[in-house]
Amino acid sequence: MTMDYSSGFGADSKPVHDPTEQRGAPRYTSLIRSAKLVCGQGEFLCVIRDVSATGVSLRTFHALPEERTIALELQNGETYEIKEIRRSGLEASYQFDRPVTVERLIHETWNFPKRQLRLNIAIPLELSSLSDHGEAETVNLSQQGARVACDASFAIDQTIRVTGPNFPETRAKVRWRKDGHYGLVFENTFSLREFSLMAAAVQCPAMLEEASNAA
C-alpha cells in the first residue's frame, strides 16, 4: 500500500513516553506529514516523522542539507527555526529554537485555503501549444501545478505542453494569467518522491549523489 505523505498526521496518534529519551517532553510517533526545509542551499521537501514540544524528527528523499540550523515550513505557511541534534542517513532529529504547542503543529491552523506545498525555485521550461510557444521559468512549483513567467500568449483553460531539461515532459491547463505570468495545473500529479528529487536536482545535485552513496 502506498502511503500518502500529504494527508496529515494520523487521527489516532498519541503521545508516547519513551524511557530512553531524555528530552523531558512526550514524543508523538507515527506522525506523517510533508513539510518544507528552507536553508542557504535552497528549498527542499521532507516528511515529519514525529514531534514533541522541543523537537522534531524528519526524513528526506535525498541527502540532508549541510546547514545545521534551518527553517521548517508547514503547509499552512507557519515556520519554525530548528537546529540539528543528530543525523543518520536520510533521517535527522532537530530541536526547536523555543518550545512549541504540539497540538497546534499537529492540527495546523489555517488562515487561508489549504494547498499543496510550494517551492520557490526557478526551473527553465518551454511551453507550447498548436498556436504558440515560448520560453518560461517557474516562479513557484507544487506537486500539482506551477506559477510561471512566459512571454508567449496562451488562453485560460488552454492545454499546453511543458518541457524542460530538469523537468519531465507533461501537459498542463492554464488556470489564470496576469502580466506575463500563468497559473498551470498539471494533468499528472508528481509523487512526493518525484517532486522532492526534481527539486534537489535543480538546486543542489550533490544531494542526490550523496544519497546514492549512502544507499
mmCIF file of C-alpha atoms in Angstrom, residues 54-127:
data_model
loop_
_atom_site.group_PDB
_atom_site.id
_atom_site.type_symbol
_atom_site.label_atom_id
_atom_site.label_comp_id
_atom_site.label_asym_id
_atom_site.label_seq_id
_atom_site.Cartn_x
_atom_site.Cartn_y
_atom_site.Cartn_z
ATOM 1 C CA THR A 54 11.017 20.550 21.993
ATOM 2 C CA GLY A 55 11.967 18.772 18.777
ATOM 3 C CA VAL A 56 11.062 17.004 15.579
ATOM 4 C CA SER A 57 12.287 14.018 13.561
ATOM 5 C CA LEU A 58 12.441 14.336 9.766
ATOM 6 C CA ARG A 59 13.208 12.222 6.743
ATOM 7 C CA THR A 60 14.171 13.323 3.238
ATOM 8 C CA PHE A 61 14.366 11.522 -0.124
ATOM 9 C CA HIS A 62 17.927 12.733 -0.695
ATOM 10 C CA ALA A 63 20.882 13.836 1.396
ATOM 11 C CA LEU A 64 20.048 16.272 4.182
ATOM 12 C CA PRO A 65 21.029 19.953 3.945
ATOM 13 C CA GLU A 66 24.555 20.663 5.155
ATOM 14 C CA GLU A 67 23.476 23.534 7.396
ATOM 15 C CA ARG A 68 22.708 22.576 10.986
ATOM 16 C CA THR A 69 20.264 25.430 11.643
ATOM 17 C CA ILE A 70 17.451 25.703 9.105
ATOM 18 C CA ALA A 71 13.772 26.629 8.832
ATOM 19 C CA LEU A 72 10.910 24.126 8.811
ATOM 20 C CA GLU A 73 7.828 25.410 6.966
ATOM 21 C CA LEU A 74 4.445 23.696 7.229
ATOM 22 C CA GLN A 75 1.756 23.562 4.550
ATOM 23 C CA ASN A 76 -0.117 26.449 6.191
ATOM 24 C CA GLY A 77 2.952 28.676 5.938
ATOM 25 C CA GLU A 78 3.950 28.582 9.615
ATOM 26 C CA THR A 79 7.731 28.479 10.014
ATOM 27 C CA TYR A 80 9.885 27.135 12.833
ATOM 28 C CA GLU A 81 13.640 27.528 13.292
ATOM 29 C CA ILE A 82 15.232 24.153 14.029
ATOM 30 C CA LYS A 83 18.762 23.036 14.925
ATOM 31 C CA GLU A 84 20.134 19.601 14.064
ATOM 32 C CA ILE A 85 20.873 17.313 17.001
ATOM 33 C CA ARG A 86 21.746 14.083 15.201
ATOM 34 C CA ARG A 87 21.502 12.523 11.755
ATOM 35 C CA SER A 88 21.631 9.021 10.304
ATOM 36 C CA GLY A 89 21.417 8.517 6.556
ATOM 37 C CA LEU A 90 18.369 10.387 5.264
ATOM 38 C CA GLU A 91 16.866 10.932 8.729
ATOM 39 C CA ALA A 92 17.672 13.552 11.342
ATOM 40 C CA SER A 93 16.422 14.928 14.652
ATOM 41 C CA TYR A 94 16.160 18.662 15.225
ATOM 42 C CA GLN A 95 15.483 20.875 18.215
ATOM 43 C CA PHE A 96 13.110 23.860 18.031
ATOM 44 C CA ASP A 97 14.636 27.213 18.938
ATOM 45 C CA ARG A 98 11.828 27.506 21.510
ATOM 46 C CA PRO A 99 9.154 25.088 22.792
ATOM 47 C CA VAL A 100 6.125 24.753 20.524
ATOM 48 C CA THR A 101 2.492 23.841 21.120
ATOM 49 C CA VAL A 102 2.367 20.306 19.744
ATOM 50 C CA GLU A 103 -1.393 20.273 19.198
ATOM 51 C CA ARG A 104 -1.160 23.445 17.105
ATOM 52 C CA LEU A 105 1.604 21.987 14.951
ATOM 53 C CA ILE A 106 -0.181 18.653 14.507
ATOM 54 C CA HIS A 107 -3.552 20.067 13.554
ATOM 55 C CA GLU A 108 -2.235 23.208 11.816
ATOM 56 C CA THR A 109 -4.335 26.345 11.988
ATOM 57 C CA TRP A 110 -5.367 27.693 8.601
ATOM 58 C CA ASN A 111 -5.862 31.379 7.827
ATOM 59 C CA PHE A 112 -6.022 30.629 4.097
ATOM 60 C CA PRO A 113 -7.421 27.740 1.998
ATOM 61 C CA LYS A 114 -5.264 24.621 2.315
ATOM 62 C CA ARG A 115 -2.969 23.986 -0.630
ATOM 63 C CA GLN A 116 -0.032 21.839 -1.644
ATOM 64 C CA LEU A 117 3.472 22.773 -0.544
ATOM 65 C CA ARG A 118 5.079 25.190 -2.985
ATOM 66 C CA LEU A 119 8.785 25.539 -3.606
ATOM 67 C CA ASN A 120 10.109 28.914 -4.718
ATOM 68 C CA ILE A 121 12.571 27.616 -7.304
ATOM 69 C CA ALA A 122 13.379 28.717 -10.851
ATOM 70 C CA ILE A 123 13.331 25.976 -13.496
ATOM 71 C CA PRO A 124 13.693 26.905 -17.199
ATOM 72 C CA LEU A 125 10.852 25.466 -19.283
ATOM 73 C CA GLU A 126 9.400 25.585 -22.756
ATOM 74 C CA LEU A 127 5.653 25.956 -23.120
#
